[in-house]
Short mmCIF file of C-alpha atoms in Angstrom, two decimals:
data_model
loop_
_atom_site.label_atom_id
_atom_site.label_comp_id
_atom_site.label_asym_id
_atom_site.label_seq_id
_atom_site.Cartn_x
_atom_site.Cartn_y
_atom_site.Cartn_z
CA MET A 7 86.20 106.21 -10.10
CA MET A 8 85.60 105.61 -6.39
CA LYS A 9 86.62 108.27 -3.86
CA TYR A 10 87.68 107.64 -0.27
CA ARG A 11 87.65 110.21 2.53
CA LEU A 12 88.52 109.73 6.21
CA ILE A 13 87.87 112.49 8.73
CA ILE A 14 89.30 112.07 12.22
CA ASP A 15 87.55 114.31 14.74
CA LYS A 16 87.66 113.29 18.41
CA ASN A 17 84.69 115.54 19.20
CA ALA A 18 82.33 114.17 16.51
CA GLU A 19 80.02 111.17 16.85
CA GLU A 20 81.44 108.20 14.96
CA GLU A 21 79.54 107.20 11.85
CA ILE A 22 80.38 105.48 8.59
CA ILE A 23 78.51 106.38 5.42
CA ALA A 24 79.09 104.70 2.08
CA VAL A 25 77.43 106.10 -1.04
CA VAL A 26 77.42 103.52 -3.84
CA HIS A 27 75.57 102.95 -7.11
CA SER A 28 74.71 99.35 -6.25
CA PRO A 29 75.63 96.67 -3.70
CA SER A 30 78.72 94.60 -4.45
CA ALA A 31 81.15 92.21 -2.83
CA LEU A 32 83.13 95.25 -1.65
CA THR A 33 80.10 96.87 0.01
CA GLN A 34 79.32 93.56 1.73
CA GLN A 35 82.89 93.33 3.05
CA ILE A 36 82.71 96.93 4.30
CA GLU A 37 79.38 96.22 6.03
CA ASN A 38 80.74 93.05 7.66
CA LEU A 39 83.83 94.91 8.88
CA VAL A 40 81.84 97.83 10.30
CA CYS A 41 79.22 95.60 11.96
CA SER A 42 81.81 93.29 13.51
CA PHE A 43 83.97 96.09 14.96
CA SER A 44 83.35 96.33 18.69
CA GLY A 45 85.61 99.31 19.32
CA SER A 46 88.34 97.08 20.67
CA ASP A 47 91.08 95.14 18.93
CA SER A 48 92.45 93.18 21.88
CA ILE A 49 91.58 91.20 24.99
CA MET A 50 93.37 90.57 28.29
CA GLY A 51 94.90 87.13 28.82
CA TYR A 52 96.38 85.55 31.97
CA ARG A 53 99.29 83.11 32.18
CA ASP A 54 100.88 82.19 35.50
CA ASP A 55 101.54 85.60 37.09
CA GLU A 56 101.53 87.41 33.75
CA LEU A 57 98.70 89.62 32.48
CA ARG A 58 99.00 90.39 28.78
CA LYS A 59 97.02 92.33 26.20
CA LEU A 60 96.42 89.98 23.25
CA ALA A 61 95.66 91.60 19.89
CA PHE A 62 92.87 89.76 18.03
CA GLU A 63 95.11 89.21 15.00
CA GLU A 64 97.82 87.50 17.11
CA ILE A 65 95.40 84.91 18.51
CA GLU A 66 95.31 81.63 16.57
CA CYS A 67 92.17 80.32 18.27
CA ILE A 68 90.10 80.51 21.41
CA THR A 69 89.05 77.19 22.86
CA VAL A 70 87.80 75.53 26.03
CA LEU A 71 90.37 73.28 27.73
CA ALA A 72 89.70 71.73 31.17
CA ARG A 73 86.56 73.90 31.48
CA LYS A 74 88.58 77.13 31.07
CA VAL A 75 88.48 79.53 28.09
CA ILE A 76 91.97 79.64 26.58
CA ALA A 77 93.46 81.84 23.86
CA ILE A 78 96.36 80.33 21.92
CA ASP A 79 98.67 82.93 20.41
CA THR A 80 100.96 82.83 17.37
CA ASN A 81 103.77 81.32 19.48
CA GLY A 82 101.51 78.52 20.72
CA ASP A 83 101.37 80.02 24.23
CA HIS A 84 98.14 79.49 26.18
CA TYR A 85 96.41 82.38 28.00
CA ARG A 86 93.34 82.05 30.21
CA LEU A 87 90.53 84.47 29.41
CA GLN A 88 87.89 85.74 31.83
CA GLU A 89 85.13 85.98 29.20
CA ARG A 90 82.83 83.13 28.20
CA LEU A 91 83.16 81.74 24.68
CA ARG A 92 79.64 82.75 23.63
CA ASP A 93 80.24 86.34 24.84
CA LEU A 94 83.50 86.52 22.89
CA GLU A 95 81.78 85.40 19.70
CA SER A 96 79.83 88.67 19.50
CA VAL A 97 82.94 90.82 20.19
CA LEU A 98 85.50 89.16 17.91
CA PRO A 99 86.02 90.35 14.30
CA SER A 100 84.26 88.54 11.45
CA TYR A 101 87.42 86.60 10.54
CA TYR A 102 86.88 84.45 13.64
CA ILE A 103 84.87 81.36 12.72
CA ARG A 104 83.41 78.57 14.82
CA ILE A 105 85.09 75.25 14.02
CA ASN A 106 83.43 73.16 16.73
CA LYS A 107 81.20 73.56 19.77
CA SER A 108 84.05 74.83 21.95
CA THR A 109 86.46 76.59 19.57
CA LEU A 110 86.56 79.87 17.66
CA ALA A 111 89.36 80.08 15.09
CA ASN A 112 91.11 83.03 13.47
CA GLU A 113 90.69 81.97 9.85
CA HIS A 114 93.71 84.07 8.83
CA ARG A 115 95.88 81.84 11.05
CA ILE A 116 94.64 78.45 9.77
CA ARG A 117 97.44 76.92 7.71
CA ARG A 118 95.43 74.00 6.33
CA PHE A 119 92.72 71.44 6.98
CA ASP A 120 93.89 67.82 7.38
CA ALA A 121 91.86 64.64 7.16
CA ALA A 122 92.02 62.76 10.48
CA PHE A 123 92.11 58.96 10.99
CA SER A 124 88.63 59.09 12.49
CA GLY A 125 87.25 60.37 9.19
CA GLY A 126 86.95 63.92 10.49
CA VAL A 127 88.91 67.03 9.67
CA ASP A 128 91.47 68.93 11.77
CA ALA A 129 92.36 72.61 11.44
CA VAL A 130 96.13 73.07 11.62
CA PHE A 131 97.18 76.53 12.78
CA GLN A 132 100.38 78.35 11.86
CA CYS A 133 101.79 77.83 15.38
CA GLY A 134 101.33 74.05 14.95
CA TYR A 135 98.28 73.67 17.21
CA ARG A 136 95.61 71.27 15.87
CA GLU A 137 91.90 71.26 16.65
CA TYR A 138 89.16 69.08 15.23
CA VAL A 139 86.50 70.64 13.00
CA SER A 140 82.96 69.38 13.49
CA ARG A 141 81.14 68.13 10.40
CA ARG A 142 78.47 70.83 10.68
CA CYS A 143 81.02 73.62 11.04
CA PHE A 144 83.15 72.22 8.20
CA ALA A 145 80.09 72.31 5.91
CA GLU A 146 79.63 76.01 6.79
CA ILE A 147 83.33 76.72 6.19
CA ARG A 148 83.18 75.02 2.79
CA LYS A 149 80.16 77.15 1.82
CA ARG A 150 82.07 80.25 2.90
CA TYR A 151 85.07 79.36 0.70
CA GLU A 152 83.00 78.26 -2.30
CA GLY A 153 81.94 81.89 -2.74
CA ILE A 154 85.56 83.00 -3.25
#
């Protein structure tokens, strides 16, 4: 039987130790979660005169539109971000995946993948926003899901 213990001590240095008999899918998920955690779970977004804290889980995708980095939230609202896309990639949790050269998608918010007239594939998000998926990125996504 596996035991779990969480100690919250504001004065101690943060560390995570897992003692296991052998590596497994669970240990890999724990490692991915720990390594991807940046200490923050949100980012600041700007819209008109509004400044809003956007939680990572409420962002459908982050994309470049008209040379500006834009976060699209669960309502389909667009917020301008100050950070560059490549800088965000290292800060975002592991459930954010690249779907093309200029878009990072929250894979928990992708409703489905649709075939497009051009022969490509579009990601359809829960808010209704659509974004094309590059062939190279779609191949990576398929590999990711084949392991499930």
